[in-house]
Amino acid sequence: ITNNGYISDSGANAISNNGAIGTLTNSGTIIGEYGIANYGSITSIINSSTGLISATSGTNLYNVGSISAITNNGTVRSSGYAAIYNAVRGSGTITVQGFIGAVTNSGLISGGTAIYNAGTIGTINNSGTIQGTVKAESGGVITPETFTVAGIGVSNDLGATIGQLINSGVISGHTAIFNASSIGTLNNSG
């Protein structure tokens, strides 16, 4: 799939995959309540320097399937929850964890939580900006009682795994990196 234009859905997913996609390349705009939702498998997502993947209230890249590689040279931005959400679904003994082999960023990944991992991510390699933004309730006053979004750059949830987190750029937020489980290697030169 190659997008050089404009893909939009105001009420749901701009792109939803329940099957298999080889390479999804974007140099245009993909925008929806959720940008891309993956329940199947995607070999590669490439967002070029002119590319914008945007979510109006949800998640830009939602994954509960398998994505081998995400490469962002442009902008992945959520006005709502997470820019990239590697999720887990199910309960009890039957759960499905999202898998992402590698996230490579030289552009901007921005959201309430820029990268939220509840599954497995092999490597995050950042030479750009990963930014967690704080959003308040209506009225615009940010207090501990009005936080709706935490403002976290990279969040690794309980039971989740990040193999390597390599940063030569900027990771920022109210909390830059939050880890409740396992990060194998953290290498920062940024």
PDB file of C-alpha atoms in Angstrom:
ATOM      1  CA  ILE A   1       0.000   0.000   0.000  1.00  0.00           C
ATOM      2  CA  THR A   2       1.422   3.382  -1.000  1.00  0.00           C
ATOM      3  CA  ASN A   3      -0.269   6.628  -0.022  1.00  0.00           C
ATOM      4  CA  ASN A   4       0.828   9.913  -1.566  1.00  0.00           C
ATOM      5  CA  GLY A   5      -2.517  11.602  -0.977  1.00  0.00           C
ATOM      6  CA  TYR A   6      -5.092  11.793   1.784  1.00  0.00           C
ATOM      7  CA  ILE A   7      -6.792   8.907   3.625  1.00  0.00           C
ATOM      8  CA  SER A   8      -9.372   9.972   6.194  1.00  0.00           C
ATOM      9  CA  ASP A   9     -12.134   8.557   8.386  1.00  0.00           C
ATOM     10  CA  SER A  10     -13.626  10.892  10.960  1.00  0.00           C
ATOM     11  CA  GLY A  11     -15.375   8.210  13.030  1.00  0.00           C
ATOM     12  CA  ALA A  12     -13.147   5.139  13.035  1.00  0.00           C
ATOM     13  CA  ASN A  13      -9.893   3.736  11.639  1.00  0.00           C
ATOM     14  CA  ALA A  14      -8.422   5.355   8.550  1.00  0.00           C
ATOM     15  CA  ILE A  15      -6.753   1.977   7.802  1.00  0.00           C
ATOM     16  CA  SER A  16      -7.754  -1.263   9.556  1.00  0.00           C
ATOM     17  CA  ASN A  17      -5.908  -4.519   8.840  1.00  0.00           C
ATOM     18  CA  ASN A  18      -7.181  -7.955   9.816  1.00  0.00           C
ATOM     19  CA  GLY A  19      -5.139  -9.810   7.210  1.00  0.00           C
ATOM     20  CA  ALA A  20      -1.611  -9.414   5.901  1.00  0.00           C
ATOM     21  CA  ILE A  21       0.092  -6.331   4.454  1.00  0.00           C
ATOM     22  CA  GLY A  22       3.624  -6.397   3.086  1.00  0.00           C
ATOM     23  CA  THR A  23       4.743  -2.749   3.095  1.00  0.00           C
ATOM     24  CA  LEU A  24       2.644   0.294   3.919  1.00  0.00           C
ATOM     25  CA  THR A  25       4.374   3.489   2.751  1.00  0.00           C
ATOM     26  CA  ASN A  26       2.996   6.945   3.510  1.00  0.00           C
ATOM     27  CA  SER A  27       4.243  10.254   2.148  1.00  0.00           C
ATOM     28  CA  GLY A  28       0.836  11.930   2.371  1.00  0.00           C
ATOM     29  CA  THR A  29      -1.706  12.119   5.193  1.00  0.00           C
ATOM     30  CA  ILE A  30      -3.487   9.347   7.077  1.00  0.00           C
ATOM     31  CA  ILE A  31      -5.967  10.709   9.608  1.00  0.00           C
ATOM     32  CA  GLY A  32      -8.857   9.279  11.591  1.00  0.00           C
ATOM     33  CA  GLU A  33     -10.194   8.817  15.074  1.00  0.00           C
ATOM     34  CA  TYR A  34      -7.565   6.061  14.919  1.00  0.00           C
ATOM     35  CA  GLY A  35      -4.948   6.266  12.164  1.00  0.00           C
ATOM     36  CA  ILE A  36      -3.840   2.662  11.518  1.00  0.00           C
ATOM     37  CA  ALA A  37      -5.210  -0.317  13.454  1.00  0.00           C
ATOM     38  CA  ASN A  38      -3.487  -3.677  12.960  1.00  0.00           C
ATOM     39  CA  TYR A  39      -5.004  -6.956  14.120  1.00  0.00           C
ATOM     40  CA  GLY A  40      -3.150  -9.070  11.559  1.00  0.00           C
ATOM     41  CA  SER A  41       0.403  -8.801  10.238  1.00  0.00           C
ATOM     42  CA  ILE A  42       2.336  -6.002   8.583  1.00  0.00           C
ATOM     43  CA  THR A  43       5.907  -6.455   7.417  1.00  0.00           C
ATOM     44  CA  SER A  44       6.836  -2.769   7.309  1.00  0.00           C
ATOM     45  CA  ILE A  45       5.293   0.657   7.912  1.00  0.00           C
ATOM     46  CA  ILE A  46       7.335   3.521   6.447  1.00  0.00           C
ATOM     47  CA  ASN A  47       6.280   7.109   7.104  1.00  0.00           C
ATOM     48  CA  SER A  48       8.426   9.375   4.944  1.00  0.00           C
ATOM     49  CA  SER A  49       9.674  12.884   5.776  1.00  0.00           C
ATOM     50  CA  THR A  50       6.523  14.420   4.254  1.00  0.00           C
ATOM     51  CA  GLY A  51       4.213  11.859   5.815  1.00  0.00           C
ATOM     52  CA  LEU A  52       1.671  12.576   8.558  1.00  0.00           C
ATOM     53  CA  ILE A  53      -0.179   9.881  10.483  1.00  0.00           C
ATOM     54  CA  SER A  54      -2.612  11.535  12.860  1.00  0.00           C
ATOM     55  CA  ALA A  55      -5.338  10.476  15.284  1.00  0.00           C
ATOM     56  CA  THR A  56      -7.994  12.978  16.266  1.00  0.00           C
ATOM     57  CA  SER A  57      -8.872  11.354  19.599  1.00  0.00           C
ATOM     58  CA  GLY A  58      -7.472   7.826  19.702  1.00  0.00           C
ATOM     59  CA  THR A  59      -4.212   6.152  18.717  1.00  0.00           C
ATOM     60  CA  ASN A  60      -2.201   6.758  15.531  1.00  0.00           C
ATOM     61  CA  LEU A  61      -0.742   3.254  15.238  1.00  0.00           C
ATOM     62  CA  TYR A  62      -2.658   0.642  17.237  1.00  0.00           C
ATOM     63  CA  ASN A  63      -1.233  -2.870  17.113  1.00  0.00           C
ATOM     64  CA  VAL A  64      -2.467  -6.081  18.653  1.00  0.00           C
ATOM     65  CA  GLY A  65      -1.053  -8.188  15.828  1.00  0.00           C
ATOM     66  CA  SER A  66       2.476  -8.319  14.441  1.00  0.00           C
ATOM     67  CA  ILE A  67       4.482  -5.539  12.792  1.00  0.00           C
ATOM     68  CA  SER A  68       8.054  -6.370  11.836  1.00  0.00           C
ATOM     69  CA  ALA A  69       9.258  -2.766  11.489  1.00  0.00           C
ATOM     70  CA  ILE A  70       7.986   0.805  11.853  1.00  0.00           C
ATOM     71  CA  THR A  71      10.189   3.529  10.343  1.00  0.00           C
ATOM     72  CA  ASN A  72       9.182   7.130  10.912  1.00  0.00           C
ATOM     73  CA  ASN A  73      10.963   9.994   9.180  1.00  0.00           C
ATOM     74  CA  GLY A  74       7.930  12.289   9.304  1.00  0.00           C
ATOM     75  CA  THR A  75       5.243  12.942  11.918  1.00  0.00           C
ATOM     76  CA  VAL A  76       3.178  10.476  13.917  1.00  0.00           C
ATOM     77  CA  ARG A  77       0.949  12.568  16.173  1.00  0.00           C
ATOM     78  CA  SER A  78      -2.072  11.884  18.362  1.00  0.00           C
ATOM     79  CA  SER A  79      -4.327  14.550  19.816  1.00  0.00           C
ATOM     80  CA  GLY A  80      -5.676  11.935  22.184  1.00  0.00           C
ATOM     81  CA  TYR A  81      -4.081   8.922  23.812  1.00  0.00           C
ATOM     82  CA  ALA A  82      -0.993   7.276  22.321  1.00  0.00           C
ATOM     83  CA  ALA A  83       0.898   7.849  19.095  1.00  0.00           C
ATOM     84  CA  ILE A  84       2.044   4.195  18.927  1.00  0.00           C
ATOM     85  CA  TYR A  85       0.145   1.709  21.118  1.00  0.00           C
ATOM     86  CA  ASN A  86       1.422  -1.869  21.118  1.00  0.00           C
ATOM     87  CA  ALA A  87      -1.471  -3.443  22.945  1.00  0.00           C
ATOM     88  CA  VAL A  88      -2.632  -6.597  24.680  1.00  0.00           C
ATOM     89  CA  ARG A  89      -6.190  -7.862  24.595  1.00  0.00           C
ATOM     90  CA  GLY A  90      -8.080 -10.633  26.288  1.00  0.00           C
ATOM     91  CA  SER A  91      -8.151 -11.607  29.936  1.00  0.00           C
ATOM     92  CA  GLY A  92      -7.150 -14.396  32.277  1.00  0.00           C
ATOM     93  CA  THR A  93      -5.155 -17.153  30.595  1.00  0.00           C
ATOM     94  CA  ILE A  94      -6.196 -16.166  27.063  1.00  0.00           C
ATOM     95  CA  THR A  95      -4.471 -12.995  25.933  1.00  0.00           C
ATOM     96  CA  VAL A  96      -2.956 -11.753  22.696  1.00  0.00           C
ATOM     97  CA  GLN A  97       0.060  -9.460  22.914  1.00  0.00           C
ATOM     98  CA  GLY A  98       1.060  -7.107  20.142  1.00  0.00           C
ATOM     99  CA  PHE A  99       4.534  -7.585  18.677  1.00  0.00           C
ATOM    100  CA  ILE A 100       6.679  -4.936  16.999  1.00  0.00           C
ATOM    101  CA  GLY A 101      10.151  -5.951  15.864  1.00  0.00           C
ATOM    102  CA  ALA A 102      11.636  -2.459  15.614  1.00  0.00           C
ATOM    103  CA  VAL A 103      10.599   1.186  15.844  1.00  0.00           C
ATOM    104  CA  THR A 104      13.107   3.508  14.153  1.00  0.00           C
ATOM    105  CA  ASN A 105      12.423   7.223  14.467  1.00  0.00           C
ATOM    106  CA  SER A 106      14.240  10.194  12.971  1.00  0.00           C
ATOM    107  CA  GLY A 107      11.124  12.393  12.860  1.00  0.00           C
ATOM    108  CA  LEU A 108       8.485  13.263  15.491  1.00  0.00           C
ATOM    109  CA  ILE A 109       6.373  10.830  17.481  1.00  0.00           C
ATOM    110  CA  SER A 110       4.031  12.775  19.737  1.00  0.00           C
ATOM    111  CA  GLY A 111       1.020  11.916  21.879  1.00  0.00           C
ATOM    112  CA  GLY A 112      -0.289  11.792  25.414  1.00  0.00           C
ATOM    113  CA  THR A 113       1.984   8.776  25.635  1.00  0.00           C
ATOM    114  CA  ALA A 114       4.198   8.819  22.549  1.00  0.00           C
ATOM    115  CA  ILE A 115       4.996   5.068  22.598  1.00  0.00           C
ATOM    116  CA  TYR A 116       2.918   2.863  24.897  1.00  0.00           C
ATOM    117  CA  ASN A 117       3.995  -0.772  25.051  1.00  0.00           C
ATOM    118  CA  ALA A 118       1.896  -3.493  26.655  1.00  0.00           C
ATOM    119  CA  GLY A 119       3.312  -6.291  24.489  1.00  0.00           C
ATOM    120  CA  THR A 120       6.766  -6.856  23.029  1.00  0.00           C
ATOM    121  CA  ILE A 121       8.959  -4.416  21.132  1.00  0.00           C
ATOM    122  CA  GLY A 122      12.359  -5.687  20.029  1.00  0.00           C
ATOM    123  CA  THR A 123      14.136  -2.344  19.531  1.00  0.00           C
ATOM    124  CA  ILE A 124      13.296   1.350  19.749  1.00  0.00           C
ATOM    125  CA  ASN A 125      15.992   3.408  18.025  1.00  0.00           C
ATOM    126  CA  ASN A 126      15.411   7.152  18.249  1.00  0.00           C
ATOM    127  CA  SER A 127      17.477   9.894  16.613  1.00  0.00           C
ATOM    128  CA  GLY A 128      14.521  12.278  16.335  1.00  0.00           C
ATOM    129  CA  THR A 129      11.960  13.372  18.932  1.00  0.00           C
ATOM    130  CA  ILE A 130       9.659  11.190  21.027  1.00  0.00           C
ATOM    131  CA  GLN A 131       7.412  13.534  22.964  1.00  0.00           C
ATOM    132  CA  GLY A 132       4.757  12.859  25.585  1.00  0.00           C
ATOM    133  CA  THR A 133       2.294  15.740  25.773  1.00  0.00           C
ATOM    134  CA  VAL A 134       0.091  16.699  28.714  1.00  0.00           C
ATOM    135  CA  LYS A 135      -3.565  17.335  27.990  1.00  0.00           C
ATOM    136  CA  ALA A 136      -5.985  18.828  30.495  1.00  0.00           C
ATOM    137  CA  GLU A 137      -9.740  18.588  30.887  1.00  0.00           C
ATOM    138  CA  SER A 138     -11.834  21.275  29.211  1.00  0.00           C
ATOM    139  CA  GLY A 139     -11.025  24.621  30.717  1.00  0.00           C
ATOM    140  CA  GLY A 140      -7.327  24.200  30.049  1.00  0.00           C
ATOM    141  CA  VAL A 141      -6.084  24.276  33.641  1.00  0.00           C
ATOM    142  CA  ILE A 142      -3.505  21.541  34.274  1.00  0.00           C
ATOM    143  CA  THR A 143      -3.604  20.249  37.860  1.00  0.00           C
ATOM    144  CA  PRO A 144      -3.195  16.721  39.293  1.00  0.00           C
ATOM    145  CA  GLU A 145      -6.987  16.446  39.234  1.00  0.00           C
ATOM    146  CA  THR A 146      -7.375  17.459  35.584  1.00  0.00           C
ATOM    147  CA  PHE A 147      -4.770  15.223  33.926  1.00  0.00           C
ATOM    148  CA  THR A 148      -6.422  13.157  31.205  1.00  0.00           C
ATOM    149  CA  VAL A 149      -3.156  12.153  29.564  1.00  0.00           C
ATOM    150  CA  ALA A 150       0.047  11.500  31.474  1.00  0.00           C
ATOM    151  CA  GLY A 151       2.618  13.060  29.158  1.00  0.00           C
ATOM    152  CA  ILE A 152       4.986  10.081  28.870  1.00  0.00           C
ATOM    153  CA  GLY A 153       7.597   9.654  26.138  1.00  0.00           C
ATOM    154  CA  VAL A 154       8.025   5.853  26.298  1.00  0.00           C
ATOM    155  CA  SER A 155       5.877   3.727  28.620  1.00  0.00           C
ATOM    156  CA  ASN A 156       6.587   0.020  29.177  1.00  0.00           C
ATOM    157  CA  ASP A 157       3.655  -1.533  31.007  1.00  0.00           C
ATOM    158  CA  LEU A 158       3.534  -4.359  33.550  1.00  0.00           C
ATOM    159  CA  GLY A 159       4.330  -7.658  31.802  1.00  0.00           C
ATOM    160  CA  ALA A 160       5.652  -5.916  28.678  1.00  0.00           C
ATOM    161  CA  THR A 161       9.123  -6.148  27.163  1.00  0.00           C
ATOM    162  CA  ILE A 162      11.391  -3.782  25.258  1.00  0.00           C
ATOM    163  CA  GLY A 163      14.593  -5.494  24.137  1.00  0.00           C
ATOM    164  CA  GLN A 164      16.638  -2.355  23.424  1.00  0.00           C
ATOM    165  CA  LEU A 165      15.946   1.344  23.805  1.00  0.00           C
ATOM    166  CA  ILE A 166      18.605   3.353  21.969  1.00  0.00           C
ATOM    167  CA  ASN A 167      18.383   7.141  22.032  1.00  0.00           C
ATOM    168  CA  SER A 168      20.608   9.687  20.297  1.00  0.00           C
ATOM    169  CA  GLY A 169      17.778  12.218  19.943  1.00  0.00           C
ATOM    170  CA  VAL A 170      15.218  13.609  22.390  1.00  0.00           C
ATOM    171  CA  ILE A 171      12.759  11.705  24.569  1.00  0.00           C
ATOM    172  CA  SER A 172      10.649  14.112  26.605  1.00  0.00           C
ATOM    173  CA  GLY A 173       7.476  14.381  28.627  1.00  0.00           C
ATOM    174  CA  HIS A 174       6.154  14.848  32.141  1.00  0.00           C
ATOM    175  CA  THR A 175       7.904  11.467  32.472  1.00  0.00           C
ATOM    176  CA  ALA A 176      10.360  10.740  29.651  1.00  0.00           C
ATOM    177  CA  ILE A 177      10.622   6.955  30.186  1.00  0.00           C
ATOM    178  CA  PHE A 178       8.312   4.925  32.434  1.00  0.00           C
ATOM    179  CA  ASN A 179       9.146   1.247  32.974  1.00  0.00           C
ATOM    180  CA  ALA A 180       7.023  -1.194  34.980  1.00  0.00           C
ATOM    181  CA  SER A 181       8.541  -4.361  33.543  1.00  0.00           C
ATOM    182  CA  SER A 182      11.623  -5.177  31.430  1.00  0.00           C
ATOM    183  CA  ILE A 183      13.905  -3.096  29.213  1.00  0.00           C
ATOM    184  CA  GLY A 184      16.900  -5.215  28.224  1.00  0.00           C
ATOM    185  CA  THR A 185      19.310  -2.435  27.216  1.00  0.00           C
ATOM    186  CA  LEU A 186      18.991   1.328  27.626  1.00  0.00           C
ATOM    187  CA  ASN A 187      21.605   3.267  25.671  1.00  0.00           C
ATOM    188  CA  ASN A 188      21.383   7.064  25.769  1.00  0.00           C
ATOM    189  CA  SER A 189      23.670   9.495  23.981  1.00  0.00           C
ATOM    190  CA  GLY A 190      21.019  12.161  23.420  1.00  0.00           C
TER     191      GLY A 190
END
